[in-house]
CSV table of C-alpha atoms in Angstrom, one decimal:
chain,number,residue,atom,x,y,z
H,1,MET,CA,-10.5,-14.7,2.2
H,2,SER,CA,-6.9,-13.4,1.6
H,3,ILE,CA,-5.7,-12.7,-1.9
H,4,MET,CA,-2.2,-13.9,-0.9
H,5,LYS,CA,-1.1,-16.5,-3.3
H,6,GLY,CA,1.2,-19.5,-2.2
H,7,ASN,CA,4.3,-17.8,-3.4
H,8,ASN,CA,3.6,-14.6,-1.4
H,9,SER,CA,2.5,-12.6,-4.2
H,10,VAL,CA,-0.6,-10.9,-4.2
H,11,ASP,CA,-3.4,-11.1,-6.3
H,12,VAL,CA,-4.6,-7.6,-6.4
H,13,LEU,CA,-6.9,-5.7,-9.0
H,14,LEU,CA,-4.8,-3.5,-11.6
H,15,ALA,CA,-6.0,-0.5,-13.3
H,16,HIS,CA,-7.4,-0.7,-16.8
H,17,PRO,CA,-8.5,2.1,-19.3
H,18,TRP,CA,-12.1,3.3,-18.6
H,19,LYS,CA,-14.5,2.6,-21.5
H,20,PRO,CA,-17.4,4.9,-21.1
H,21,ASP,CA,-19.7,3.0,-23.4
H,22,GLU,CA,-18.9,-0.5,-21.6
H,23,THR,CA,-18.9,0.4,-18.0
H,24,ASP,CA,-21.3,2.4,-15.8
H,25,PRO,CA,-19.3,3.6,-12.5
H,26,THR,CA,-22.5,4.7,-10.7
H,27,GLY,CA,-22.1,3.4,-7.2
H,28,TRP,CA,-18.3,2.9,-7.2
H,29,TRP,CA,-15.8,4.6,-5.4
H,30,ILE,CA,-13.4,6.8,-7.2
H,31,SER,CA,-10.3,8.3,-6.1
H,32,GLU,CA,-7.5,10.5,-7.7
H,33,LYS,CA,-4.5,8.2,-9.0
H,34,LEU,CA,-1.8,8.8,-6.6
H,35,ASP,CA,1.7,8.3,-7.2
H,36,GLY,CA,2.9,6.1,-4.6
H,37,VAL,CA,3.8,2.6,-3.7
H,38,ARG,CA,1.2,0.0,-4.2
H,39,ALA,CA,0.9,-2.1,-0.7
H,40,PHE,CA,-1.3,-4.8,0.5
H,41,TRP,CA,-1.7,-5.3,4.1
H,42,ASN,CA,-2.5,-9.0,5.1
H,43,SER,CA,-4.2,-8.5,8.4
H,44,LYS,CA,-3.4,-12.4,9.6
H,45,ARG,CA,0.3,-11.9,9.1
H,46,GLY,CA,0.4,-8.2,10.2
H,47,LYS,CA,2.8,-7.4,7.3
H,48,PHE,CA,2.7,-5.4,4.2
H,49,TYR,CA,3.6,-6.9,0.7
H,50,SER,CA,4.1,-5.6,-2.6
H,51,ARG,CA,1.9,-7.0,-5.5
H,52,ASN,CA,5.0,-9.0,-6.4
H,53,GLY,CA,5.1,-10.4,-2.7
H,54,ASN,CA,7.8,-8.6,-1.5
H,55,GLU,CA,7.5,-7.7,2.6
H,56,PHE,CA,7.6,-4.1,3.2
H,57,VAL,CA,8.8,-3.4,6.9
H,58,PRO,CA,7.4,-0.5,8.4
H,59,PRO,CA,8.1,1.1,11.8
H,60,SER,CA,5.8,-0.4,14.6
H,61,TRP,CA,3.8,2.9,15.0
H,62,PHE,CA,2.7,2.7,11.7
H,63,SER,CA,1.0,-0.4,11.4
H,64,LYS,CA,-0.5,-0.4,15.1
H,65,GLY,CA,-3.7,0.7,14.3
H,66,LEU,CA,-4.1,-1.4,11.3
H,67,PRO,CA,-7.2,-3.8,11.7
H,68,ARG,CA,-6.1,-7.7,12.4
H,69,ASP,CA,-9.4,-9.0,10.7
H,70,LYS,CA,-9.4,-7.0,7.1
H,71,ASP,CA,-6.8,-7.1,4.6
H,72,LEU,CA,-6.4,-3.7,3.0
H,73,ASP,CA,-4.9,-2.9,-0.6
H,74,GLY,CA,-3.8,0.7,-1.5
H,75,GLU,CA,-0.8,3.2,-1.8
H,76,LEU,CA,1.8,4.2,0.3
H,77,PHE,CA,1.8,7.9,-0.6
H,78,GLY,CA,4.3,10.4,0.6
H,79,GLY,CA,3.0,13.5,-1.0
H,80,ARG,CA,3.0,15.2,-4.4
H,81,GLY,CA,6.2,15.1,-6.0
H,82,LYS,CA,7.5,12.9,-3.1
H,83,PHE,CA,7.4,9.2,-5.0
H,84,GLN,CA,11.4,9.1,-5.0
H,85,SER,CA,11.6,9.6,-1.3
H,86,THR,CA,8.5,7.4,-0.7
H,87,ILE,CA,10.1,4.5,-2.5
H,88,SER,CA,13.5,4.9,-0.9
H,89,ILE,CA,11.9,4.5,2.4
H,90,VAL,CA,9.8,1.4,1.6
H,91,LYS,CA,12.5,-0.3,0.0
H,92,ALA,CA,15.1,0.5,2.9
H,93,GLY,CA,13.4,-2.9,4.1
H,94,VAL,CA,14.8,-2.4,7.6
H,95,VAL,CA,13.2,-1.2,10.8
H,96,ASN,CA,15.9,0.8,12.6
H,97,ILE,CA,16.1,3.5,14.9
H,98,GLN,CA,16.6,6.1,12.3
H,99,LEU,CA,13.5,4.9,10.1
H,100,GLU,CA,11.4,4.4,13.2
H,101,ASN,CA,11.9,8.2,14.0
H,102,ASN,CA,12.2,9.4,10.4
H,103,PRO,CA,10.0,12.4,9.8
H,104,ILE,CA,9.5,11.6,6.1
H,105,MET,CA,8.0,8.3,7.2
H,106,ARG,CA,5.7,10.0,9.6
H,107,LYS,CA,4.3,12.0,6.7
H,108,ILE,CA,3.5,8.7,4.7
H,109,SER,CA,1.0,8.0,7.4
H,110,LYS,CA,-1.0,11.3,7.4
């Protein structure tokens, strides 16, 4: 089941404030909030999308090992204090030889 809507937007979960008296997180997977770019991997299409349905075009090496049978939802994270460089790489939207070999793009995959 995909969470892609007909207009290419993505129906992803969004953060809400935790209310300790209402929610027991026992058994949940919890991680630090990273300052990155939200991205959804559509395994059937083999493409990344923003939660608004904008396609992200990564270099081929970046998505080569991703599953073709499971959708993924997460953050493209370039490192602490690197949000601006991460967003500029993601917004470039064009795969070219400079982006394909960009050392900053390679750091996002680590």
